[in-house]
Coordinates of C-alpha atoms in Angstrom, one line a residue:
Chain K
X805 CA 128.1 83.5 99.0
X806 CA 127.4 84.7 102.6
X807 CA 126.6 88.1 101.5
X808 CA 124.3 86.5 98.7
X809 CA 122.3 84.3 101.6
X810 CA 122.1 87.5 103.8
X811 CA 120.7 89.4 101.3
X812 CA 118.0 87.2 100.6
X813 CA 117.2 87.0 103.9
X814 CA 116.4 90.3 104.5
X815 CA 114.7 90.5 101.4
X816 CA 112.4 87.4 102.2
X817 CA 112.2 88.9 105.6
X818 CA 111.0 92.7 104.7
X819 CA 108.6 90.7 102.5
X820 CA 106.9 88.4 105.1
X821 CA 107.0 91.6 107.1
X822 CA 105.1 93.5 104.1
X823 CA 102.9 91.1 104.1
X824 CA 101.9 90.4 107.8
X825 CA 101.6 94.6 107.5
X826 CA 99.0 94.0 104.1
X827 CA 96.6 91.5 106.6
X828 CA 97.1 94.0 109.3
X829 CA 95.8 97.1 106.9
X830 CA 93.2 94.5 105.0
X831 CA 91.4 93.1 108.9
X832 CA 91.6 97.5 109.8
X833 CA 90.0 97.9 106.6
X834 CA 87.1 96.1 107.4
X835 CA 86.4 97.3 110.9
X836 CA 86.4 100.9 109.9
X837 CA 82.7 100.7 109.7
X838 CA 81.9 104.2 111.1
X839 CA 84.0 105.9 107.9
X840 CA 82.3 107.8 105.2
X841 CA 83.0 106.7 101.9
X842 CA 85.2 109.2 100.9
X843 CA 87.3 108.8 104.4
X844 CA 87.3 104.6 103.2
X845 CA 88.6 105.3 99.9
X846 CA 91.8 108.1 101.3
X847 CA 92.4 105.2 104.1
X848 CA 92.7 102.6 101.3
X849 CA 94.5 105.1 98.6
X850 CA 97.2 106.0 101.3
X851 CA 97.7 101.9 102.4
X852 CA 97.8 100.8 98.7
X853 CA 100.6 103.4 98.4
X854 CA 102.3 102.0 101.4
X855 CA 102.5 98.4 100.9
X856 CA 103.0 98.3 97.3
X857 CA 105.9 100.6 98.0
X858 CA 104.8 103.3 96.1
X859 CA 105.3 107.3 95.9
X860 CA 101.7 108.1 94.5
X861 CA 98.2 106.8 93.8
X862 CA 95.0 107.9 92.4
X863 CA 91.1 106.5 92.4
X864 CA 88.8 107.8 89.6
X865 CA 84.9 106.1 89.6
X866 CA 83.7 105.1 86.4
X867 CA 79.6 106.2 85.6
X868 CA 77.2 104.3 85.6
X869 CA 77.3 104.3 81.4
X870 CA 80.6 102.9 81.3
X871 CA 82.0 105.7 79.4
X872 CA 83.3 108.7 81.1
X873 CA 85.2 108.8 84.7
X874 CA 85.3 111.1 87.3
X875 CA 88.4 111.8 89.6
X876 CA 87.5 110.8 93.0
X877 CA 91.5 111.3 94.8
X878 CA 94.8 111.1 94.6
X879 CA 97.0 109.8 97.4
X880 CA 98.4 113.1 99.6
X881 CA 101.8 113.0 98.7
X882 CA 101.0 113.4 95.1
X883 CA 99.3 117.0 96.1
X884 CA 102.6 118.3 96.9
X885 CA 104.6 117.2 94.1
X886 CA 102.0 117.9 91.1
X887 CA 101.2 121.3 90.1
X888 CA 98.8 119.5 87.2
X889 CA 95.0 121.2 86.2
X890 CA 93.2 118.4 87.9
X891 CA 90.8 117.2 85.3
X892 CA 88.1 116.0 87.3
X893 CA 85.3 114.5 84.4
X894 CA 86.3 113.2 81.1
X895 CA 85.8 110.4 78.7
X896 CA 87.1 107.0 78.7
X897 CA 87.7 107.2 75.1
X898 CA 90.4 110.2 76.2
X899 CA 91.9 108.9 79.1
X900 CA 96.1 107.8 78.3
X901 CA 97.6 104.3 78.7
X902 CA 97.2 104.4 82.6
X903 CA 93.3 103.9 82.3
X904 CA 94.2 100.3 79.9
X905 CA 92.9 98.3 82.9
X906 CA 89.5 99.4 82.0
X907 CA 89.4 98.5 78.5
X908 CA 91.5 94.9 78.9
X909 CA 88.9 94.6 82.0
X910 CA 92.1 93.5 84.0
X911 CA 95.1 94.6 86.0
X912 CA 97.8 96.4 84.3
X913 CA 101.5 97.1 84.9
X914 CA 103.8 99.6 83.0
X915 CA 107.3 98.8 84.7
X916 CA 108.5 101.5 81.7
X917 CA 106.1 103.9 81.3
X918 CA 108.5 106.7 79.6
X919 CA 109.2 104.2 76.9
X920 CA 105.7 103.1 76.3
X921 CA 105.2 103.6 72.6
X922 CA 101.5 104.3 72.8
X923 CA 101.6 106.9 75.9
X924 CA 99.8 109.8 75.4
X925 CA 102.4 111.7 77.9
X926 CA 101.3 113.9 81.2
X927 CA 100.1 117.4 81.3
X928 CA 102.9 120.3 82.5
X929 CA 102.8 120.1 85.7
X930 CA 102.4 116.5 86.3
X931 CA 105.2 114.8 88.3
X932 CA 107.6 112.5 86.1
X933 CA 105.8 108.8 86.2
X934 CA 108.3 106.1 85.7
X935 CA 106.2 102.8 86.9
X936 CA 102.4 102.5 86.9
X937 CA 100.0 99.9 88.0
X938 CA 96.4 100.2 88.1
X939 CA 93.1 97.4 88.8
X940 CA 89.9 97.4 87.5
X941 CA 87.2 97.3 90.5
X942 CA 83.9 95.0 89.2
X943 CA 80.8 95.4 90.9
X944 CA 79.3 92.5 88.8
X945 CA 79.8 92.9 85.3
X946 CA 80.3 96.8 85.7
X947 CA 83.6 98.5 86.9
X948 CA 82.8 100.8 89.1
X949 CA 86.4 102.1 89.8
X950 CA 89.9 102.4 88.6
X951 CA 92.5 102.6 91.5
X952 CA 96.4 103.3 90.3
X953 CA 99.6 103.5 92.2
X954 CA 102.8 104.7 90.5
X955 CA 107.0 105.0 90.8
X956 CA 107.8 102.1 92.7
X957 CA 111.7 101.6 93.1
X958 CA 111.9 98.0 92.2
X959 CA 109.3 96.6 89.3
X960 CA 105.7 96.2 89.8
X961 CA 104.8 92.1 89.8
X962 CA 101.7 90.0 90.2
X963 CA 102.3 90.7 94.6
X964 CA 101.0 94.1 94.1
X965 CA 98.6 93.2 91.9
X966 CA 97.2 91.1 94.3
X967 CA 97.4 94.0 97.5
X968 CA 96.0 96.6 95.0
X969 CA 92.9 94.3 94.0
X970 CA 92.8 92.9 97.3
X971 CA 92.9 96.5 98.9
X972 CA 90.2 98.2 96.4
X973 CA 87.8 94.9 95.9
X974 CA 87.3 95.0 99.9
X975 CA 86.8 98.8 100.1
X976 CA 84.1 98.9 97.1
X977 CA 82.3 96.2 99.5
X978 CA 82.4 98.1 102.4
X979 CA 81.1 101.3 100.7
X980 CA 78.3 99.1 98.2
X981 CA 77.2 97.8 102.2
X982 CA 76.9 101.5 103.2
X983 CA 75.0 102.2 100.1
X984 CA 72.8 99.6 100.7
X985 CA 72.1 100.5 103.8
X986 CA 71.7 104.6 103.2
X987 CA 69.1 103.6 100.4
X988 CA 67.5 100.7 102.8
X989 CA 66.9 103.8 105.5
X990 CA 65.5 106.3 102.9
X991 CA 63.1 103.8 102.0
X992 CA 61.8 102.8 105.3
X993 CA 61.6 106.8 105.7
X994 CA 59.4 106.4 102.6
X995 CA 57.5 103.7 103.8
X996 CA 56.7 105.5 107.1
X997 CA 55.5 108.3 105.6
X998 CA 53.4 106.4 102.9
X999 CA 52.2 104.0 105.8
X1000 CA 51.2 107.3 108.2
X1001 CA 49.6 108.8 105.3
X1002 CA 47.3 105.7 104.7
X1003 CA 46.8 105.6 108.3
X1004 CA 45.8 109.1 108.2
X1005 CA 43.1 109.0 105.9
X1006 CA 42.1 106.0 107.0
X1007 CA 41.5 107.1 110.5
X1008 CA 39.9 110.7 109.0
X1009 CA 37.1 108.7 107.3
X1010 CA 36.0 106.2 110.1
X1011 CA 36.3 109.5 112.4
X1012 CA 34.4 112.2 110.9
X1013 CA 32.5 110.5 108.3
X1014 CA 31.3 108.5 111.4
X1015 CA 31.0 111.6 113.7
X1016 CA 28.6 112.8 110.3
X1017 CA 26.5 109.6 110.7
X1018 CA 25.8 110.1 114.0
X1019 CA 24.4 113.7 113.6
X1020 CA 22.5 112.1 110.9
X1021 CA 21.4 109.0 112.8
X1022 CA 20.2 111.6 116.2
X1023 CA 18.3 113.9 113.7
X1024 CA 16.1 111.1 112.3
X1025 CA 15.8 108.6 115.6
X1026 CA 14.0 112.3 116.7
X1027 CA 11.5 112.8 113.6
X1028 CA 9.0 110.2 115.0
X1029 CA 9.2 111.3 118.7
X1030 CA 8.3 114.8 117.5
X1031 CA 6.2 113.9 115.0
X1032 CA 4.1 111.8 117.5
X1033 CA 4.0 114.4 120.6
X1034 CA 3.1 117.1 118.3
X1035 CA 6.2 119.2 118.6
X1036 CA 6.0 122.5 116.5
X1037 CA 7.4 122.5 113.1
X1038 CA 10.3 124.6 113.5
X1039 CA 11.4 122.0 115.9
X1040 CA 11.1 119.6 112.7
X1041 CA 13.0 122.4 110.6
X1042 CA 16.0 122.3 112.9
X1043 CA 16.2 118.6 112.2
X1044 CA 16.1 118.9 108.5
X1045 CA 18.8 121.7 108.9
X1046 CA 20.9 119.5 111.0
X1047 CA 20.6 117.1 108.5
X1048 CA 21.6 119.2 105.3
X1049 CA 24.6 120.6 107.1
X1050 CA 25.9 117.3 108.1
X1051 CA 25.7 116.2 104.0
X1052 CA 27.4 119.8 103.5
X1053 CA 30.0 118.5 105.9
X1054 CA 30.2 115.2 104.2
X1055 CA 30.9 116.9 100.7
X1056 CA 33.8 119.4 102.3
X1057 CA 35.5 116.5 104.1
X1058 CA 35.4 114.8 100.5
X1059 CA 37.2 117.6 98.9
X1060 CA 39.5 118.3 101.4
X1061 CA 40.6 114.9 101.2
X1062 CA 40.4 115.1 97.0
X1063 CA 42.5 118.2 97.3
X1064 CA 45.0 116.4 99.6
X1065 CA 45.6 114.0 97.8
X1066 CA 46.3 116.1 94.4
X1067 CA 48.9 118.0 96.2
X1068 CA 50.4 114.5 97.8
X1069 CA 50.8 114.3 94.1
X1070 CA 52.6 116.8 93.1
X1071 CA 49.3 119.1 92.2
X1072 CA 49.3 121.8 89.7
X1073 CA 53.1 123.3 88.9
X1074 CA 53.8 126.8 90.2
X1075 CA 53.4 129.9 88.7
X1076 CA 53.1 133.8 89.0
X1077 CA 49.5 134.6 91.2
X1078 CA 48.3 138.6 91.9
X1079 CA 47.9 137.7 95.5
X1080 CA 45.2 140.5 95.8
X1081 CA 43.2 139.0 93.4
X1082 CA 43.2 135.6 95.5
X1083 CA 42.9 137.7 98.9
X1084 CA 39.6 139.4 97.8
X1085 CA 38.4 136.2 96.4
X1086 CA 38.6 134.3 99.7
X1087 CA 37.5 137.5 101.4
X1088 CA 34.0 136.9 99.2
X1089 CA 33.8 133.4 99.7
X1090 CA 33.6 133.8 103.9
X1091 CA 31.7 136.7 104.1
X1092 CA 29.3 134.8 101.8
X1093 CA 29.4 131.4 103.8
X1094 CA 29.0 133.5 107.3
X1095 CA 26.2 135.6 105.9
X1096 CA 24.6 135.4 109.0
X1097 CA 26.8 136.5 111.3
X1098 CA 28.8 140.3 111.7
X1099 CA 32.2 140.0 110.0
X1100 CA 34.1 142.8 109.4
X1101 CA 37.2 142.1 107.7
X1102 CA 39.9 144.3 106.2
X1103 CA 42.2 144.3 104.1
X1104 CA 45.5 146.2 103.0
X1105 CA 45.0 148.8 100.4
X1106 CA 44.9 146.7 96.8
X1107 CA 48.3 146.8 94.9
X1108 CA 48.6 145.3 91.7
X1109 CA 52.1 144.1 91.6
X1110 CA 52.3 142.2 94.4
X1111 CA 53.1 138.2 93.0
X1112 CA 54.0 134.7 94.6
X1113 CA 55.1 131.4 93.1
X1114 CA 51.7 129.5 94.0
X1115 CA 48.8 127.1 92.2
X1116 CA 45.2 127.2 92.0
X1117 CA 45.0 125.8 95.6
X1118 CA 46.0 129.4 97.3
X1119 CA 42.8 130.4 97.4
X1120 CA 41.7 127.3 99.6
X1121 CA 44.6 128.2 101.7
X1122 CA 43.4 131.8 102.4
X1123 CA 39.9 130.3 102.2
X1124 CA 40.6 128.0 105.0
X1125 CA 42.9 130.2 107.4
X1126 CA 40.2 133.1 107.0
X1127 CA 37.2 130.0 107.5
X1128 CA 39.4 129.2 110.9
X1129 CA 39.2 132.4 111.9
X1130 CA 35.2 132.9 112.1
X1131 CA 34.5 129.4 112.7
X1132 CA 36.8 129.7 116.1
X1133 CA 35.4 132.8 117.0
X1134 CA 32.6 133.7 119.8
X1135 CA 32.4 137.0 119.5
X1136 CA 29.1 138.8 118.7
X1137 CA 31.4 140.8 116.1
X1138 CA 34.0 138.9 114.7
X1139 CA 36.9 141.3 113.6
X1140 CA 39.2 139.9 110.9
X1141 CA 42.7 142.0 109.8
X1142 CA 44.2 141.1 106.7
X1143 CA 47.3 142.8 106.5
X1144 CA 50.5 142.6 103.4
X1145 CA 53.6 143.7 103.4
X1146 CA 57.0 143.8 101.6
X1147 CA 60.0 143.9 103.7
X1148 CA 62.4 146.4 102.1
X1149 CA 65.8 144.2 102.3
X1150 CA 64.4 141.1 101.1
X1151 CA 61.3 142.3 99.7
X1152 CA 59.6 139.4 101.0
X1153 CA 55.6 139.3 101.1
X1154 CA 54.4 139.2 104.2
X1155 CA 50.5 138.3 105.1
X1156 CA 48.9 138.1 108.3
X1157 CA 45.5 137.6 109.3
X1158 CA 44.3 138.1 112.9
X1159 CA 41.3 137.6 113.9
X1160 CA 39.8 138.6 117.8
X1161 CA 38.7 134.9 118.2
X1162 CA 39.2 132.0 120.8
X1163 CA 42.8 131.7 120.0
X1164 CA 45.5 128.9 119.9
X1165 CA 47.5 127.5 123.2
X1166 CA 50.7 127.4 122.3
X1167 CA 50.8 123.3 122.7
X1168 CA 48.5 123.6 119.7
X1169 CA 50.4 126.4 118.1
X1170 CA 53.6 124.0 117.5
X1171 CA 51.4 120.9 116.3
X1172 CA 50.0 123.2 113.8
X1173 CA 53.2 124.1 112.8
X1174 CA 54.8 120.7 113.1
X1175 CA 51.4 119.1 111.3
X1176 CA 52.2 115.6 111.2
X1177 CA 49.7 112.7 111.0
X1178 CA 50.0 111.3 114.5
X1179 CA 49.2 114.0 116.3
X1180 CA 46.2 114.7 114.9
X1181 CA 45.2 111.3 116.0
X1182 CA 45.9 112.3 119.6
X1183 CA 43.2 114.9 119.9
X1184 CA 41.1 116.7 117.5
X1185 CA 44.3 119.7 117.1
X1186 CA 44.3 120.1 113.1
X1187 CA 42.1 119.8 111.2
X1188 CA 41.6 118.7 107.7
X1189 CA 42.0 122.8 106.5
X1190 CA 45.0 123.3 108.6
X1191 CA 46.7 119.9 107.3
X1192 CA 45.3 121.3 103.9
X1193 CA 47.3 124.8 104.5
X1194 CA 50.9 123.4 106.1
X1195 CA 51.0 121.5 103.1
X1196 CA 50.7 124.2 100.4
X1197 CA 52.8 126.2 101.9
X1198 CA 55.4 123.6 102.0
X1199 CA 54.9 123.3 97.9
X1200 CA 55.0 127.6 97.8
X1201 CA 58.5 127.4 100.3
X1202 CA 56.4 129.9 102.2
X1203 CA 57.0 130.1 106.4
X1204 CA 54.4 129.8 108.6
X1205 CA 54.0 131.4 112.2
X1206 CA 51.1 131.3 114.8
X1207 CA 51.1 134.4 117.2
X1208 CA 49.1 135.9 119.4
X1209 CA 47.2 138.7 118.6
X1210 CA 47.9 140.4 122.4
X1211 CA 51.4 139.4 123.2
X1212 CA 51.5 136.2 125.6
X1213 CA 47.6 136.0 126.4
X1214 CA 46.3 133.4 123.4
X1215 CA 42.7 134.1 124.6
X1216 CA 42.6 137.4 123.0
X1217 CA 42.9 136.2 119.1
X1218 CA 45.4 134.9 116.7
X1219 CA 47.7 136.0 113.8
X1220 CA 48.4 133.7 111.2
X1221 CA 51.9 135.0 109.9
X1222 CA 52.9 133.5 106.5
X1223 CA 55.8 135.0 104.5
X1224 CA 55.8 134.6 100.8
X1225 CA 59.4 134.7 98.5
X1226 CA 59.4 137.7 96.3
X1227 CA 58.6 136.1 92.7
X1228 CA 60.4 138.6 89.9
Chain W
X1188 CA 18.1 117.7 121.1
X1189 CA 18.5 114.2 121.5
X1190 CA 17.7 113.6 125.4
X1191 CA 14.8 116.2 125.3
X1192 CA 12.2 114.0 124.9
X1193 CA 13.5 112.3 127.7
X1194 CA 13.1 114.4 130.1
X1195 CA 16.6 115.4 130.5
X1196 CA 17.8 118.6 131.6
X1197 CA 21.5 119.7 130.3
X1198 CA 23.0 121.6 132.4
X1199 CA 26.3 122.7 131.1
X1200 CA 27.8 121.6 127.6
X1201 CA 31.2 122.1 126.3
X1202 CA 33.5 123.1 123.3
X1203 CA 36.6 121.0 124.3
X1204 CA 38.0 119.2 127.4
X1205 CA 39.6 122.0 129.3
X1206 CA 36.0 123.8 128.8
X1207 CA 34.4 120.3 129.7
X1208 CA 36.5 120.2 133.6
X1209 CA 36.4 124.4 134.4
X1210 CA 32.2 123.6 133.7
X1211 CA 31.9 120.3 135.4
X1212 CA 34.1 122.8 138.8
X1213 CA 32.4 125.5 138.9
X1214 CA 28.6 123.8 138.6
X1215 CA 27.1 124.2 142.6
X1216 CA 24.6 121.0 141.7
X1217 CA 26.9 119.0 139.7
X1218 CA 24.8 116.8 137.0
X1219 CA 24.0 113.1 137.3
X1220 CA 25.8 112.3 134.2
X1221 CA 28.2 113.2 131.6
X1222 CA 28.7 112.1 128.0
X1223 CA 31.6 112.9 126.9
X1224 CA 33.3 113.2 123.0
X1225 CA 37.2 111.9 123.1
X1226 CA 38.9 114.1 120.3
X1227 CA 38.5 117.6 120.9
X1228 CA 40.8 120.9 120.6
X1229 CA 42.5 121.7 123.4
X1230 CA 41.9 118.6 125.8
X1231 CA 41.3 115.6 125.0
X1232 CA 38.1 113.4 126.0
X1233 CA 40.3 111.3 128.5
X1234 CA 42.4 113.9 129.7
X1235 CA 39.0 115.7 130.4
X1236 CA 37.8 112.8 132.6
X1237 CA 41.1 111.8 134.4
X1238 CA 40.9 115.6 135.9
X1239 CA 36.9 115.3 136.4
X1240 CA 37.1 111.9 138.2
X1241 CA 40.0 113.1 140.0
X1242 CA 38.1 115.8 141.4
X1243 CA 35.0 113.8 142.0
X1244 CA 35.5 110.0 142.1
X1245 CA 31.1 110.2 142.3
X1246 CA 31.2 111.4 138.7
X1247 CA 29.4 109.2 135.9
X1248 CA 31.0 109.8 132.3
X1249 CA 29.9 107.8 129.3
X1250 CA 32.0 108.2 126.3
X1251 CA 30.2 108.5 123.1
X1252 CA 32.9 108.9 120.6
X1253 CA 34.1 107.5 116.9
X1254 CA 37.4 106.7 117.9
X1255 CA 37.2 103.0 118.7
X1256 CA 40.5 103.0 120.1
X1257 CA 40.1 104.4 122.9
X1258 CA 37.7 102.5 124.4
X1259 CA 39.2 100.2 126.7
X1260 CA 41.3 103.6 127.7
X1261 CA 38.2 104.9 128.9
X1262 CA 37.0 102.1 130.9
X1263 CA 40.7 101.9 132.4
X1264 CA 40.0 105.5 133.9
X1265 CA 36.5 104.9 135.2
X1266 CA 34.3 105.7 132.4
X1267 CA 30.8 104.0 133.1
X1268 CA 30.4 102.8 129.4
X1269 CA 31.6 104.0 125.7
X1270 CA 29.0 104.0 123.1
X1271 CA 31.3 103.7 119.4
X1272 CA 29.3 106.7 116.9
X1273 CA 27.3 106.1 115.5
X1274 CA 24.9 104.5 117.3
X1275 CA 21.1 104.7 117.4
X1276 CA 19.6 107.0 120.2
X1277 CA 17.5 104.3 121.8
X1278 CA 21.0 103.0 122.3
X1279 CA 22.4 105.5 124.4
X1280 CA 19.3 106.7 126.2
X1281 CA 19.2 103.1 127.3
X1282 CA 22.9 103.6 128.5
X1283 CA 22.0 106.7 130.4
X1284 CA 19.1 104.9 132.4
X1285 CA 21.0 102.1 133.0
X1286 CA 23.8 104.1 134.2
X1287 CA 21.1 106.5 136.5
X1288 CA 19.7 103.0 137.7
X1289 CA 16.3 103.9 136.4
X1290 CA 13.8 101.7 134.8
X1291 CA 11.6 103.9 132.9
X1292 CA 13.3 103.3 129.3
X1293 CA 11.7 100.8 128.4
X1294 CA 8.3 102.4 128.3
X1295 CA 9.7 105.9 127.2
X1296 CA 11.7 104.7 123.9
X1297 CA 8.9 102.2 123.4
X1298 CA 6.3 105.2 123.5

């Protein structure tokens, strides 16, 4: 009788120590706010094992379709005893008795799982399973999760059932919350970049389509005063020029922003360009719009297999970088050097054009590289070409460098380094 | 073009800030007033004026610019007035006389 009363003293004892060692786990559980998910899940696998008095456990994540599973872990000690092909994906439809909590939708126990008549049995390998329990985790209607511990000494009863679903219920909360939050911070990201790029072109039109007005505005205010004093005509031609150049101005800055927008969008899809064929085309277009002024520009000897992966908008690129290069130039002659080449390891395409011009600081050299809205805001840095150009090349996964023509003196010209993937 | 008929001489005119302050130094007669843009390459229109004014508290800078924003900036660092583009020229050549103290707009504009 004494022995009997001992015995279930220790046993009731063991068990309210068990379970002042479950809300010790459960209230760590819930602090471990800095874990990743995967470090959550291992921290819960291994404490399921623990408390429920188990030698192994697993945690598979059911897809979002409800049909097919993936294997997410299996507790550590399971590794060294199971020399099982780890099947990591499968159906539901496939998986054996152990996956019954899914299709019941609730908690199941198999106290003797080698005597289960509708076991589909283990792969060679697996370690001999005499006891299994698994839950089902919801996440509303869904289960997200299956997590199973197995080969308890003593049968598996409703206790465990209550750690296990306890256990994995609080874990899928902490990792949904840590979800929520991830996708929560990807959309403000999203929002901050929508809201800068509203911002942008919101600032770009009051700024230069006001800037345009104004040259406007002067030009005319002047046509009476001349026209009254008698000024010579070519005084009245100058306005008239002033005038037309400022509406040509007012038509690029609308394309520009037309073409910005396209590519925000996605633009055209990539494909194989003869770079040559683009290079001499934007080579026509400046020496055309610059008629009146000395340009010489060069270019590598043609080749007729040289290709990138690029859309209808590489010749504005070129167009624009070459434009930059006269328009920022003083120089009785401008001098432009187009040069390409393929590196022999990579066989990368390399393109740079310098140019003898005013040249780029190199506080200016890094926001034309960085190119974000702000800092054009800030000062008049970028503009709407070079925002145009940063953002192709980020479509073509082409790098972008700003150097200086004569090593460390920016005053003497610039080269406009951009290196091209080889495209088989 | 604009402050020809005005009877204005300019002295010195700029690309960007920096080009704005090395001018505004190495002029022997320095002028009688400066208008000045705000976003420019290189140096900004208030950076521009901070250096000028620190270097010559006597300097007059009206900011004609399209950046709204910065217009309580500029008054902050001494700018005499900011004229927001665009505006008419009577506008700012008003500005100018008012800031030279002289009277003769009226008749000139109205002319």
């Amino acid at each position: 009788m004494t022995v009997k009363i001992e015995k279930e003293y220790s046993r009731l004892k063991d068990e309210l120590k068990l379970k002042d060692e479950t809300l010790q786990s459960l209230l760590e559980l819930i602090q471990l706010r800095d874990y990743t998910p995967k470090e959550l899940v291992n921290y819960t696998l291994e404490e399921c094992v623990r408390l429920t008095q188990s030698k192994a456990g697993y945690l598979h994540f059911i897809n979002p379709n409800q049909k097919s599973l993936e294997l997410y872990t299996w507790s550590k000690d399971v590794l060294k005893i199971c020399t099982a092909e780890k099947t990591t994906h499968y159906p539901i439809s496939q998986a054996g008795v152990w996956a019954d909590c899914f299709r019941i939708r609730a908690p199941i126990i198999h106290n003797d799982y080698p005597n289960l008549p509708n076991k589909k049995g283990v792969p060679e390998g697996h370690f001999p399973v005499k006891r299994h329990m698994s839950v089902p985790i919801f996440d509303g209607n869904n289960i997200v999760a299956i997590v199973g511990v197995g080969n308890k000494v003593n049968p598996y009863d409703h206790r465990d059932v209550r750690k296990l679903t306890l256990f994995a219920g609080s874990m899928w909360k902490i990792i949904r919350q840590k979800r929520i939050e991830k996708q929560i911070a990807e959309s403000e990201v999203k929002y901050r970049e929508a809201f800068n790029q509203t911002e942008f072109y919101k600032d770009l039109f009051i700024h230069d389509i006001s800037n345009i007005l104004q040259n406007i505005q002067s030009s005319i205010g002047l046509f009476p005063i001349l026209l009254k004093s008698g000024e010579k005509s070519e005084k009245i031609d100058d306005l008239i020029e002033i005038i037309n150049d400022q509406v040509i101005r007012g038509s690029k800055l609308i394309n520009n922003i037309r073409k910005l927008s396209l590519i925000d969008e996605g633009g055209p899809p990539l494909e194989k360009i003869d770079l040559f064929d683009i290079l001499y085309k934007a080579y026509k277009f400046v020496k055309k719009s610059f008629s009146n002024r000395e340009i010489d520009i060069t270019i590598t000897e043609k080749r007729n297999d040289i290709f990138v992966l690029a859309d209808n908008f590489l010749l504005d690129l070129f167009e624009n970088l070459i434009l930059n290069s006269v328009k920022h130039n003083q120089n009785e002659k401008i001098n432009i050097e187009i040069k390409v080449s393929q590196n022999s390891e990579d066989m990368n395409i390399k393109i740079e054009i310098i140019d003898n011009g005013m040249g780029i600081p190199d506080v200016l050299k890094s926001q034309i590289i960085e190119g974000n809205y702000q800092k054009r805001k800030e000062s008049k840095g970028m503009g709407l070409g070079l925002m145009l150009v940063r953002r192709l090349l980020k479509k073509y996964n082409a790098k972008f460098f700003i150097f200086d023509r004569i090593k460390d003196d920016h005053t003497k010209g610039t080269n406009f380094t951009i290196v091209f993937q080889q495209v088989k | 073009m604009v402050l020809d008929p005005f009877g204005f001489e300019i002295i010195g005119s700029a690309k960007n800030g920096l080009e704005a302050v090395e001018i505004y130094e190495s002029l022997s007669k320095k002028p009688d007033l400066i208008i000045m843009d705000h976003r420019m390459p290189i140096m900004s229109g208030i950076e521009a004026s901070k250096i000028i004014l620190d270097f010559d508290k006597t300097a007059k800078i009206i900011f004609a610019s399209a950046d709204q924003s910065v217009r309580e900036h500029a008054k902050t660092i001494g700018a005499i007035s900011f004229k927001n583009k665009p505006f008419d020229n009577k506008k700012l050549i008003k500005n100018i006389f008012k800031a030279l103290k002289k009277n003769s707009i009226t008749s000139k504009v109205e002319q």
